[in-house]
PDB file of C-alpha atoms and ligand atoms in Angstrom:
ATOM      1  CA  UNK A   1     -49.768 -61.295  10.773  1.00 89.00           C
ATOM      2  CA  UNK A   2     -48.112 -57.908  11.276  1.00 91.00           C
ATOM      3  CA  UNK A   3     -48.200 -55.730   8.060  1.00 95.00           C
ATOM      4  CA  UNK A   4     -47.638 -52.000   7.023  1.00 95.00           C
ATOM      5  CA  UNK A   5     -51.447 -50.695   7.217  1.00 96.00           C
ATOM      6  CA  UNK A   6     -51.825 -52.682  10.635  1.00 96.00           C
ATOM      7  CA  UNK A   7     -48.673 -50.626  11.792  1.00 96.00           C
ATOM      8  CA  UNK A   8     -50.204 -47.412  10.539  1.00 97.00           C
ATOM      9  CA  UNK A   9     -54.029 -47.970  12.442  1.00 97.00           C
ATOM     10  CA  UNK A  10     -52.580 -48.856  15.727  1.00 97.00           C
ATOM     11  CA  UNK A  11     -49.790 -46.153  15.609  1.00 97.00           C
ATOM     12  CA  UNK A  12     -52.403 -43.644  15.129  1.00 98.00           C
ATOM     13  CA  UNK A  13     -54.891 -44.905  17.390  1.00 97.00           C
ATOM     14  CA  UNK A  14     -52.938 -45.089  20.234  1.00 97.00           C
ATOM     15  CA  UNK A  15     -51.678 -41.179  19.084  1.00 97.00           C
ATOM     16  CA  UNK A  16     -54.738 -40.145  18.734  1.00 97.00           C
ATOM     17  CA  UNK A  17     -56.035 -41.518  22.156  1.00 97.00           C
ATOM     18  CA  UNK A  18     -53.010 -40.323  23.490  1.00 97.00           C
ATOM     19  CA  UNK A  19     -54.111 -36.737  22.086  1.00 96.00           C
ATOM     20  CA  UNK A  20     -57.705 -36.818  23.440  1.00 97.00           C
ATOM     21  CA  UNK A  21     -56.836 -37.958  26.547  1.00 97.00           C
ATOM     22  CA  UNK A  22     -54.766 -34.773  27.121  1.00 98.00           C
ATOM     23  CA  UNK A  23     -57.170 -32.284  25.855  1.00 98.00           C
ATOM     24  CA  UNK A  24     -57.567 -31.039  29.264  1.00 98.00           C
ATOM     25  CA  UNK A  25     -54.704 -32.003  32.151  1.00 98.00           C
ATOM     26  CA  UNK A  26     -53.731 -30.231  35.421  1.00 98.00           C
ATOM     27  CA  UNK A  27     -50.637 -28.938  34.609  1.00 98.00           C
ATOM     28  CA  UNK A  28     -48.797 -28.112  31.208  1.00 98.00           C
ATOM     29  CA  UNK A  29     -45.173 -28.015  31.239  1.00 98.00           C
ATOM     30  CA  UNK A  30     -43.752 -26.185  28.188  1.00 98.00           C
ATOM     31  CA  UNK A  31     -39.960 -27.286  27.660  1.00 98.00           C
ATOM     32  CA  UNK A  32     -38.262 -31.116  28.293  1.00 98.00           C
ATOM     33  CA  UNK A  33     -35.092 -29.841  29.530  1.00 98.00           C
ATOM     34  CA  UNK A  34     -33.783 -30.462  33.568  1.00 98.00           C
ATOM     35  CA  UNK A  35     -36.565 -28.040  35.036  1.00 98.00           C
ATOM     36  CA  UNK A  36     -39.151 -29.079  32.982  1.00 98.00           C
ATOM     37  CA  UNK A  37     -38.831 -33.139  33.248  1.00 98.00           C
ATOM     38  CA  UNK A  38     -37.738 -32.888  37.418  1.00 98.00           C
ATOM     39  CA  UNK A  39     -41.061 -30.810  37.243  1.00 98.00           C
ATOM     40  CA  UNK A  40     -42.929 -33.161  35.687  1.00 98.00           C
ATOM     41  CA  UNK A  41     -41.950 -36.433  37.753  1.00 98.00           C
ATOM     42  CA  UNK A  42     -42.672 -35.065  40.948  1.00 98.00           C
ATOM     43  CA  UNK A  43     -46.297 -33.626  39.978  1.00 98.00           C
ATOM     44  CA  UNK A  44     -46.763 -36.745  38.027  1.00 98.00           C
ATOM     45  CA  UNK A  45     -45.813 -38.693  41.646  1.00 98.00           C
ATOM     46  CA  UNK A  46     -48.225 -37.275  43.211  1.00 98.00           C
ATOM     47  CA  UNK A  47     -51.305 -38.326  40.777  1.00 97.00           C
ATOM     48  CA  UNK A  48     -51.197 -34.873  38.890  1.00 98.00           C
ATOM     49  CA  UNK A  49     -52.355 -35.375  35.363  1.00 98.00           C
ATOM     50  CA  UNK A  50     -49.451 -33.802  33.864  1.00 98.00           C
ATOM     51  CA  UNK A  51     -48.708 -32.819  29.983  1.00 98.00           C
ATOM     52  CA  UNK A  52     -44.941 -32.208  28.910  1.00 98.00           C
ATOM     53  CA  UNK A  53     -44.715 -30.586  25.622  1.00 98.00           C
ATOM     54  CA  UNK A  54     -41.172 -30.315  23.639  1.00 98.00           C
ATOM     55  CA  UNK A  55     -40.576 -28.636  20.711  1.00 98.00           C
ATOM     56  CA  UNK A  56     -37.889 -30.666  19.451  1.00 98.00           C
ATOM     57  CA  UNK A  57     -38.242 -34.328  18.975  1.00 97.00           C
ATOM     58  CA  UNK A  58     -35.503 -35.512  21.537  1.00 96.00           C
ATOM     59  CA  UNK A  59     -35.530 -34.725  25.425  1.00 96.00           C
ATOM     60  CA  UNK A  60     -33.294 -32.981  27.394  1.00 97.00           C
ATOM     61  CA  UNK A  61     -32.720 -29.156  26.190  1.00 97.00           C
ATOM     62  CA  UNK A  62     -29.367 -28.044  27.284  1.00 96.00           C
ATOM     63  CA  UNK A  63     -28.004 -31.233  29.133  1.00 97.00           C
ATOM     64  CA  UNK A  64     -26.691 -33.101  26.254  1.00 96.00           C
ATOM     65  CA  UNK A  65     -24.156 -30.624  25.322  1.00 95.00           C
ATOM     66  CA  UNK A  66     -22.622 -30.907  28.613  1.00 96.00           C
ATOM     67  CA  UNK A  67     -19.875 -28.113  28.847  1.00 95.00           C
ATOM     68  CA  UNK A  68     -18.690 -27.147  25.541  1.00 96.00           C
ATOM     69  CA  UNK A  69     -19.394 -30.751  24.321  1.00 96.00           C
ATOM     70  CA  UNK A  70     -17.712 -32.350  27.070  1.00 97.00           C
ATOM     71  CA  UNK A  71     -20.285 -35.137  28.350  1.00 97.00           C
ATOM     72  CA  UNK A  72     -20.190 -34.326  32.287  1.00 97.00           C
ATOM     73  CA  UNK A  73     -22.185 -31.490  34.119  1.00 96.00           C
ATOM     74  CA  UNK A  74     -21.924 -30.495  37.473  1.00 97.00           C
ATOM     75  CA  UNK A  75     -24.004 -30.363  40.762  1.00 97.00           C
ATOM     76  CA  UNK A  76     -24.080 -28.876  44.569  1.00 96.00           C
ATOM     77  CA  UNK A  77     -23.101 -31.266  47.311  1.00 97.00           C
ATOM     78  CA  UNK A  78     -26.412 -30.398  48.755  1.00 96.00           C
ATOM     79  CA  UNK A  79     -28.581 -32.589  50.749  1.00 97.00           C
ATOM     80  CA  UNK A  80     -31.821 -31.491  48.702  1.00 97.00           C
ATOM     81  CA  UNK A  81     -29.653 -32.395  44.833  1.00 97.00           C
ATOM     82  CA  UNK A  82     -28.472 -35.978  46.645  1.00 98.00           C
ATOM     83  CA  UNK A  83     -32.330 -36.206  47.102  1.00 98.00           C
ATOM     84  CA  UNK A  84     -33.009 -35.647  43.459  1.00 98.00           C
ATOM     85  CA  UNK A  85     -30.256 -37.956  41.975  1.00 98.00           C
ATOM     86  CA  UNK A  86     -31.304 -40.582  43.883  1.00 98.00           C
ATOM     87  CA  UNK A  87     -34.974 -40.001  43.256  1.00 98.00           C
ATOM     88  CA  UNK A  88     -33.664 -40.365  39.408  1.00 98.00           C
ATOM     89  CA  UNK A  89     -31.248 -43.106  39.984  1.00 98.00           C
ATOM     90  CA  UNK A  90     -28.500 -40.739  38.700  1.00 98.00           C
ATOM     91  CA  UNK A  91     -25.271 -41.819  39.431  1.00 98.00           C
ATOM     92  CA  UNK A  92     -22.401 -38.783  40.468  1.00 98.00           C
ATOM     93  CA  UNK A  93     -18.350 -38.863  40.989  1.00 98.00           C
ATOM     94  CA  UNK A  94     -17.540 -36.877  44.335  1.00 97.00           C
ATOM     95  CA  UNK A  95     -15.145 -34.109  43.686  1.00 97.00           C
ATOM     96  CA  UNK A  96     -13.912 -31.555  45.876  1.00 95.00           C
ATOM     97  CA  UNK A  97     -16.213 -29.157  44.536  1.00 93.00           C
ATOM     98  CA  UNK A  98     -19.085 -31.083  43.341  1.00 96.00           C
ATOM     99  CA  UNK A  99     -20.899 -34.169  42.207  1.00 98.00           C
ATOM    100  CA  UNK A 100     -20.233 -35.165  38.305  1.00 98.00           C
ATOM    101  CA  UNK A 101     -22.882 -36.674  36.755  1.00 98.00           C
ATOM    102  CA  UNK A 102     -22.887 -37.666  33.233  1.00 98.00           C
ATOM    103  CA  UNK A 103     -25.271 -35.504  30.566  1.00 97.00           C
ATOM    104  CA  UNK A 104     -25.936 -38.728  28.601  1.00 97.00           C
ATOM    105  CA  UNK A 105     -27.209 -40.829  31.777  1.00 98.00           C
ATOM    106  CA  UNK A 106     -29.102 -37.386  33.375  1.00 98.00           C
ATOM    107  CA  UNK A 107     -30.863 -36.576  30.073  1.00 98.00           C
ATOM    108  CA  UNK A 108     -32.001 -40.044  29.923  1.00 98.00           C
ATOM    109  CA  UNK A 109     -33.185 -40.932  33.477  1.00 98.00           C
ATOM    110  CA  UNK A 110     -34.786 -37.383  33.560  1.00 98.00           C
ATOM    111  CA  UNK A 111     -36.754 -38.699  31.274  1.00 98.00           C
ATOM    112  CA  UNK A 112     -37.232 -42.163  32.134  1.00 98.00           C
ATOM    113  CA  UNK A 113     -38.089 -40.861  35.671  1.00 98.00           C
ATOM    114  CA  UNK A 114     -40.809 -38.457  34.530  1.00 98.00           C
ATOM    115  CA  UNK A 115     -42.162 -40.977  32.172  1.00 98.00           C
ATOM    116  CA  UNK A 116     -42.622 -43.475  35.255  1.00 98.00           C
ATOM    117  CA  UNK A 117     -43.887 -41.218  37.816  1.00 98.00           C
ATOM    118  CA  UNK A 118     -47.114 -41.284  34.726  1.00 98.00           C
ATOM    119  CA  UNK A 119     -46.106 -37.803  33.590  1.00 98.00           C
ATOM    120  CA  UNK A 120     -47.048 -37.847  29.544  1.00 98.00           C
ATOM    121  CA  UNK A 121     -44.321 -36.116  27.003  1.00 98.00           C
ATOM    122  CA  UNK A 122     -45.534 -35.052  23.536  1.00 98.00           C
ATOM    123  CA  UNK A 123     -42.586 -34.151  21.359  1.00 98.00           C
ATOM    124  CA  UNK A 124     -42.426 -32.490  17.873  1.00 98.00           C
ATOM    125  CA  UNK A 125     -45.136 -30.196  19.447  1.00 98.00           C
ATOM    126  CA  UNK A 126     -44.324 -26.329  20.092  1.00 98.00           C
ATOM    127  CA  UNK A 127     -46.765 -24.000  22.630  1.00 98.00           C
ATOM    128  CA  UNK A 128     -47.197 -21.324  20.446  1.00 97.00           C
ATOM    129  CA  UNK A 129     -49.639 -19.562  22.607  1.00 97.00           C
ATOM    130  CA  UNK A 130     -51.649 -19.454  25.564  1.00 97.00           C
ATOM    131  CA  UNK A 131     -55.453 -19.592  26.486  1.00 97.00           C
ATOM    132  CA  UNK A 132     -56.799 -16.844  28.956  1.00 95.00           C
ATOM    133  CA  UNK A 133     -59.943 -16.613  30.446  1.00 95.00           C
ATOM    134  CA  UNK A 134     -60.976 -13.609  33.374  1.00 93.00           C
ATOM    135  CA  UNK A 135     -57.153 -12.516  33.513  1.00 93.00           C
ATOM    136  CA  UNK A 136     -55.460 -16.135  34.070  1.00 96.00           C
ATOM    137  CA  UNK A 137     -53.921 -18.339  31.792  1.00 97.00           C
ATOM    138  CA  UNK A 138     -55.976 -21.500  31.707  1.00 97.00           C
ATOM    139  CA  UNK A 139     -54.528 -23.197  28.862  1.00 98.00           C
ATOM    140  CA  UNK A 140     -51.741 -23.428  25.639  1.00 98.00           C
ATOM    141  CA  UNK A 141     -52.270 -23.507  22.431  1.00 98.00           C
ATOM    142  CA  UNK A 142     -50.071 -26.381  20.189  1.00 98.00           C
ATOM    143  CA  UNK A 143     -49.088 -26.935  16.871  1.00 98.00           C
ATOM    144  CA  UNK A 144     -46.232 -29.019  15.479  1.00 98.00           C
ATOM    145  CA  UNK A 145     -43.266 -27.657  15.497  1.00 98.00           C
ATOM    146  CA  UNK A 146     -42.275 -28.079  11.484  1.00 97.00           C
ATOM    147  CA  UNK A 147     -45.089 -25.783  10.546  1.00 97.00           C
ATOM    148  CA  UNK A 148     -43.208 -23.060  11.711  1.00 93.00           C
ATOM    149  CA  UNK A 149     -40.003 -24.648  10.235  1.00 95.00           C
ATOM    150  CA  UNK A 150     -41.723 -24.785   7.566  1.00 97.00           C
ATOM    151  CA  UNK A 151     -43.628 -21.527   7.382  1.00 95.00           C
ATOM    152  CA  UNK A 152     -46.401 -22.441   6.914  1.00 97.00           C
ATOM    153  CA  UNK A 153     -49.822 -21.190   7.465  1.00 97.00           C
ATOM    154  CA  UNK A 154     -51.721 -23.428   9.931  1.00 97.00           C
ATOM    155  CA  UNK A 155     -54.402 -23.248  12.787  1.00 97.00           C
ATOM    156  CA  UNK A 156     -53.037 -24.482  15.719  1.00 98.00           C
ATOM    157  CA  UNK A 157     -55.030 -26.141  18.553  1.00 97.00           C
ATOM    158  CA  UNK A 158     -55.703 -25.536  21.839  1.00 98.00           C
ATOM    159  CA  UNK A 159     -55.362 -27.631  25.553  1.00 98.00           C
ATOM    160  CA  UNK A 160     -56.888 -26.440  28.532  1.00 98.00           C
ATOM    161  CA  UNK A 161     -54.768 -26.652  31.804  1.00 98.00           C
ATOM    162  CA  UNK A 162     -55.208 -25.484  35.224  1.00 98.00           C
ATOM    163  CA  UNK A 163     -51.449 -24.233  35.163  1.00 98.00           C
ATOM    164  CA  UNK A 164     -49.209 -24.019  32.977  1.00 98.00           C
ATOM    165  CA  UNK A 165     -45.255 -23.728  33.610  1.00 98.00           C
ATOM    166  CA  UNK A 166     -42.987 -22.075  30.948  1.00 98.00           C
ATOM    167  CA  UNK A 167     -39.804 -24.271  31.070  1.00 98.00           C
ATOM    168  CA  UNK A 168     -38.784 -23.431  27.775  1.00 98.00           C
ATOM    169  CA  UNK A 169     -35.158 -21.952  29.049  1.00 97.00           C
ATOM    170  CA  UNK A 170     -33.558 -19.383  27.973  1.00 96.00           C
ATOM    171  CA  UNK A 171     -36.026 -17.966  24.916  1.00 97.00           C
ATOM    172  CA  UNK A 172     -38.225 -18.156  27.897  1.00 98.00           C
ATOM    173  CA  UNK A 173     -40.777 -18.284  24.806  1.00 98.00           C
ATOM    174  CA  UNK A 174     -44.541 -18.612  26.625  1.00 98.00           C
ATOM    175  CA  UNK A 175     -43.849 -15.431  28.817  1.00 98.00           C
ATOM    176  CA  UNK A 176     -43.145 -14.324  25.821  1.00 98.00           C
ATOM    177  CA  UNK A 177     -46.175 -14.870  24.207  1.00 97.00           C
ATOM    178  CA  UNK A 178     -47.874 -13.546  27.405  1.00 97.00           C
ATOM    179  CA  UNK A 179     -46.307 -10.066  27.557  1.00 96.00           C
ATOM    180  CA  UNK A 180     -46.789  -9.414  23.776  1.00 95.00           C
ATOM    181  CA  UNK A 181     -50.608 -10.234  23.578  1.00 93.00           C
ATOM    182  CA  UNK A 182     -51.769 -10.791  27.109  1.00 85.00           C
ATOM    183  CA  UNK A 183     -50.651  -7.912  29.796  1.00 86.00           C
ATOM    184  CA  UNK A 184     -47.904  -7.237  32.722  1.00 95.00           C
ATOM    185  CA  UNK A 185     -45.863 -10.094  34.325  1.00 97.00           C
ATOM    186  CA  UNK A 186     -45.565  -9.879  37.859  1.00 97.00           C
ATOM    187  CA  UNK A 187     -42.092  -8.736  37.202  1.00 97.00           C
ATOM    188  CA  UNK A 188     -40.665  -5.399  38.106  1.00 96.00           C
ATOM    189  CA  UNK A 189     -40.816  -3.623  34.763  1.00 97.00           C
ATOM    190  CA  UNK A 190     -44.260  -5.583  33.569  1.00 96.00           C
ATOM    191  CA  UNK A 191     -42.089  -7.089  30.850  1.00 96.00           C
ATOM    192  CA  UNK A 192     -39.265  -9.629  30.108  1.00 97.00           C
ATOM    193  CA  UNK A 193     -36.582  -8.486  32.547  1.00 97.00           C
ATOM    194  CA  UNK A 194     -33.708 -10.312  30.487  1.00 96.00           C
ATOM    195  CA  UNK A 195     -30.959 -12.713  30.780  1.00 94.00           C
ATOM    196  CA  UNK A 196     -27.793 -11.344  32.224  1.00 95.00           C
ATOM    197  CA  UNK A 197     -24.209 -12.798  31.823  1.00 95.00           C
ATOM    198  CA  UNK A 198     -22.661 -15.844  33.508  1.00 94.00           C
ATOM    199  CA  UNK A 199     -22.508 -15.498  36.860  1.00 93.00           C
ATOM    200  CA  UNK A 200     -22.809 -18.518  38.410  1.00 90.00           C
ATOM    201  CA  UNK A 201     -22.248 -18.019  42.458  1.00 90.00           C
ATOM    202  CA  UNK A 202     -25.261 -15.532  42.227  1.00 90.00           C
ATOM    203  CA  UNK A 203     -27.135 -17.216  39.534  1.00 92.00           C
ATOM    204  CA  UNK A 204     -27.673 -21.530  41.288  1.00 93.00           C
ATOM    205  CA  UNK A 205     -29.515 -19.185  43.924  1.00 94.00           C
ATOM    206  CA  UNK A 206     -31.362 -16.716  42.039  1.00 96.00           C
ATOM    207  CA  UNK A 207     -32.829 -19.689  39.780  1.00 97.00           C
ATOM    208  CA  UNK A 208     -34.863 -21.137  42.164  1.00 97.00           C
ATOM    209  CA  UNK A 209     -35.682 -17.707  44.181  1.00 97.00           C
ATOM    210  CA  UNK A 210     -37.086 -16.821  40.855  1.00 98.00           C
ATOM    211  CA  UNK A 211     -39.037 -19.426  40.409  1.00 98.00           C
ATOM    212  CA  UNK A 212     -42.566 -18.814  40.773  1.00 98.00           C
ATOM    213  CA  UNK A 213     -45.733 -17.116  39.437  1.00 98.00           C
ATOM    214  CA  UNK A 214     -44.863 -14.941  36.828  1.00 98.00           C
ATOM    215  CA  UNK A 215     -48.901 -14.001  35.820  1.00 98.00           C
ATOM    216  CA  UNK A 216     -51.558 -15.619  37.056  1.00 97.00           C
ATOM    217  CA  UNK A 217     -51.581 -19.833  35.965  1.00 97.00           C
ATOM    218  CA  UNK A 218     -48.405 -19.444  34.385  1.00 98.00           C
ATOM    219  CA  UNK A 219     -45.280 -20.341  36.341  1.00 98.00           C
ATOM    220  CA  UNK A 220     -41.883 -20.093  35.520  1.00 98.00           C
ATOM    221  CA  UNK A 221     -38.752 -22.441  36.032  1.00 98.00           C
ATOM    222  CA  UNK A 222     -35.057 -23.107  34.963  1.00 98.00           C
ATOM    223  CA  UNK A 223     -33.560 -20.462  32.756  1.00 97.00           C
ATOM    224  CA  UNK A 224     -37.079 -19.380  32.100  1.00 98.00           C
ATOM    225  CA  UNK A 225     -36.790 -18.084  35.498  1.00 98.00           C
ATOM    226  CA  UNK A 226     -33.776 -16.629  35.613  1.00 98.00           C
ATOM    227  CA  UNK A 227     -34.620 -14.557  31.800  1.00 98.00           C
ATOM    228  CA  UNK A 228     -37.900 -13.425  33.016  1.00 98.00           C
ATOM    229  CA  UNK A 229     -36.789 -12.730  36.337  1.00 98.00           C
ATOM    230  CA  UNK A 230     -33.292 -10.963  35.358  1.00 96.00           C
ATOM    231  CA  UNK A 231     -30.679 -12.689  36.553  1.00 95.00           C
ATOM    232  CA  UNK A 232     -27.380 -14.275  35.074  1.00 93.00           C
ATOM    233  CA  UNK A 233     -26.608 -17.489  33.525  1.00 93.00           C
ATOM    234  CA  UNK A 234     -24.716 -20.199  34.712  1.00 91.00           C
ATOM    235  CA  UNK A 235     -23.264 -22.419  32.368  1.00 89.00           C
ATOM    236  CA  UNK A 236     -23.067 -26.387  32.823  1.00 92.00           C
ATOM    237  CA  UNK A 237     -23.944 -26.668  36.787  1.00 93.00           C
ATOM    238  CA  UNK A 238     -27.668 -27.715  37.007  1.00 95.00           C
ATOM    239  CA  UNK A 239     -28.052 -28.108  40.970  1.00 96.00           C
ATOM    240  CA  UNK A 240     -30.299 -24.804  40.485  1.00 96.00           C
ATOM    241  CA  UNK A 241     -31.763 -26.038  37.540  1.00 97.00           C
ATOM    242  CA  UNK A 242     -33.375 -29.286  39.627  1.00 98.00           C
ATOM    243  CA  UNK A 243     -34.032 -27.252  42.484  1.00 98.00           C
ATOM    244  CA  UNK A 244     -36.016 -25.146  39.800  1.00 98.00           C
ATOM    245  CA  UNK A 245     -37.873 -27.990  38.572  1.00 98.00           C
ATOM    246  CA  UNK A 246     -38.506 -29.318  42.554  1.00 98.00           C
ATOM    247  CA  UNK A 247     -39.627 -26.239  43.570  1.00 98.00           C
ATOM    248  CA  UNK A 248     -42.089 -25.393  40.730  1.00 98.00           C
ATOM    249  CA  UNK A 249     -44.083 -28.805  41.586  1.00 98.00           C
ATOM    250  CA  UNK A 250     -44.043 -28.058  45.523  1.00 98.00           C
ATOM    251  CA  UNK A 251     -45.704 -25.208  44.492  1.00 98.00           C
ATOM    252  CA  UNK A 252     -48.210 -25.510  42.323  1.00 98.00           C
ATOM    253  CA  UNK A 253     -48.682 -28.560  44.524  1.00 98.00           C
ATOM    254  CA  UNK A 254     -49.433 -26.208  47.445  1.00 97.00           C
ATOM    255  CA  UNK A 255     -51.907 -24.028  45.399  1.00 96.00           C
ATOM    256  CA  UNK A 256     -54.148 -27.607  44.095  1.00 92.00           C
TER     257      UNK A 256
HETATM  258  O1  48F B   1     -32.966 -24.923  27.891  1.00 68.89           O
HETATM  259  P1  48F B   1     -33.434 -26.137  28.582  1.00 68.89           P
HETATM  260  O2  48F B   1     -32.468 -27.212  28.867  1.00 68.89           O
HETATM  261  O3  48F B   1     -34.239 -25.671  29.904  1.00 68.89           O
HETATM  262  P2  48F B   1     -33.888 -25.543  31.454  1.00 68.89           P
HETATM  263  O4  48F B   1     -34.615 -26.608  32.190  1.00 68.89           O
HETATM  264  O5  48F B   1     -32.331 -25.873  31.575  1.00 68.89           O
HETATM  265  C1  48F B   1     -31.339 -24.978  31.173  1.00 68.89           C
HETATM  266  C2  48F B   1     -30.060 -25.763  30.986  1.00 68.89           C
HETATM  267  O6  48F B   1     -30.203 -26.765  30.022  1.00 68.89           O
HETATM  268  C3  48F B   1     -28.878 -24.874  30.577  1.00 68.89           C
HETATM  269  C4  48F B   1     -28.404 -24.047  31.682  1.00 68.89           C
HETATM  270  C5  48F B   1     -27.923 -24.765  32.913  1.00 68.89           C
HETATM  271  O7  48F B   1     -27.184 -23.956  33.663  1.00 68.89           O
HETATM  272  O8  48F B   1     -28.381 -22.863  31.573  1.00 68.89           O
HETATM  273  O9  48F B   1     -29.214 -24.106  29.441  1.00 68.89           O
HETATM  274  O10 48F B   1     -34.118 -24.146  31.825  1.00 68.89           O
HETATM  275  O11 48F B   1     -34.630 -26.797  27.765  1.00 68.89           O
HETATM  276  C6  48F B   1     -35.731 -26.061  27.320  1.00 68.89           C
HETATM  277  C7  48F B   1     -36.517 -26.924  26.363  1.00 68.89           C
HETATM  278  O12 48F B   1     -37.681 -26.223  25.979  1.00 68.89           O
HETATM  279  C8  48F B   1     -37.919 -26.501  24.602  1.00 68.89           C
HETATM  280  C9  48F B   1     -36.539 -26.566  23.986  1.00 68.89           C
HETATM  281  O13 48F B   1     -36.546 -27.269  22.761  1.00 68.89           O
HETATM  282  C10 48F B   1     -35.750 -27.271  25.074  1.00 68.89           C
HETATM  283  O14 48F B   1     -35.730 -28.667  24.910  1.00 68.89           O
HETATM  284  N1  48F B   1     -38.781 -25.434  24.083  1.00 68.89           N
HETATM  285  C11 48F B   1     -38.414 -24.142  23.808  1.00 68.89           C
HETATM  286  N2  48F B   1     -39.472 -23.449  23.381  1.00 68.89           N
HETATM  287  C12 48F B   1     -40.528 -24.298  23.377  1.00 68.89           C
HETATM  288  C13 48F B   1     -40.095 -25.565  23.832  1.00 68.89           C
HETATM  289  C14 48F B   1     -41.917 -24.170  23.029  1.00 68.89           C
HETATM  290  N3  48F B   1     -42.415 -23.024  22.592  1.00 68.89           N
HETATM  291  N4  48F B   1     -42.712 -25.257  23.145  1.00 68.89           N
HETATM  292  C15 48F B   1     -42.214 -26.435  23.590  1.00 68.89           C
HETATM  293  N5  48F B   1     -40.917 -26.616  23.924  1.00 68.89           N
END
């Protein structure tokens, strides 16, 4: 018979399995929004052991707000986003200038879809830092998120990855980390080249030209790109944001 302190041992077993397990992973995604979950499922796919780690304890970053609120985002008629939605099973209206796709149904199956390719999300978890060993970054270190809520004063813990992509959007908050403690991105100032304003003919492009390596073992994707990268937002169209998130696992793909 079911009781309360058989609920607590196997909830914590299984968390705490769940916890060794990824102690050490290929790839660490900071950030469960578009970039980082598309990311996710198609390293996952291809049998990379591969960590997702949100700060908040719901999925889906920016896609829930939709535009202002309004439930519906927007993507390309491009053969490469058809691709992804169907990958996703996301279903789309045809207008003249673009597929509608509700943010309820893409938050969800973004998630659903990383979660089945094997990919492994821990939420309630914040990368507060990085590891770095002989000028790469090999690694993040974690603590839960409502210690810093909460201000409090606690040592975090530490993962080791072979990469690690920032997907944390527009805080772009591990190159962050990297530039204050850790040395140059391979950006042209060295530093964080900033956000610019909306922009959004010049922006679906620049997102996924600017994903890449921004130091060595870290990548960059999604808005993260964009902010480290300087180049402008774009508002509720997310064709470049799951290009972004393709494009990030093709490469690190390549370079395993
Ligand atoms: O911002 P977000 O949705 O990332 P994205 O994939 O997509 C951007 C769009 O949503 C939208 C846009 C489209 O045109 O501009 O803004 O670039 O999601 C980023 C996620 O990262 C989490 C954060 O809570 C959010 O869910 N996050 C931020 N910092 C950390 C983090 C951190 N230090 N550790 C873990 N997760």
């Amino acid at each position: 018979m079911i009781n309360e302190v058989k609920t607590t041992r196997n909830i914590l077993k299984h968390s705490f399995d769940d916890l060794i397990k990824y102690t050490e992973v290929d790839v660490v995604i900071a950030g469960a929004g578009p970039s980082g979950m598309i990311a996710s499922k198609y390293l996952a796919d291809n049998k990379v052991k591969t960590l997702l780690i949100e700060k908040k304890l719901s999925i889906g970053g920016g896609i829930w707000g939709g535009g202002m609120m309004f439930p519906y985002i927007l993507v390309q008629k491009d053969r490469r986003i058809y691709e992804i939605l169907k990958d996703f099973g996301i279903k789309y209206r045809s207008e003249k200038d673009g597929l509608v796709i509700s943010s309820i149904e893409t938050a969800s199956k973004l998630c659903a879809g990383a979660v089945n390719a094997g990919a492994k999300i821990f939420n309630g978890i914040a990368v507060e830092d990085v590891m770095i060993r002989k000028n790469r970054i090999c690694g993040v270190v974690i603590n839960w998120a409502a210690v810093e809520v909460a201000g409090l004063h606690v040592d975090p813990l530490t993962l080791s990855s072979k990469f690690v992509v920032d997907a944390t959007g527009h805080p772009s908050e591990v190159s962050n980390v990297v530039v204050r403690k850790v040395g140059r991105l391979k950006t042209p100032s060295g530093k964080i080249e900033g956000e610019k304003s909306m922009w959004l003919e010049k922006s679906e492009n620049l997102v996924v030209k600017n994903t890449k390596e921004a130091f060595p073992g870290l990548y960059v994707c999604g808005m993260a790109a964009n902010a480290v990268f300087g180049a402008p937002r774009m508002g509720p169209i997310f064709g470049g944001m799951f290009l972004s998130g393709k494009k990030v696992a093709d490469k690190i793909l390549n370079k395993m």
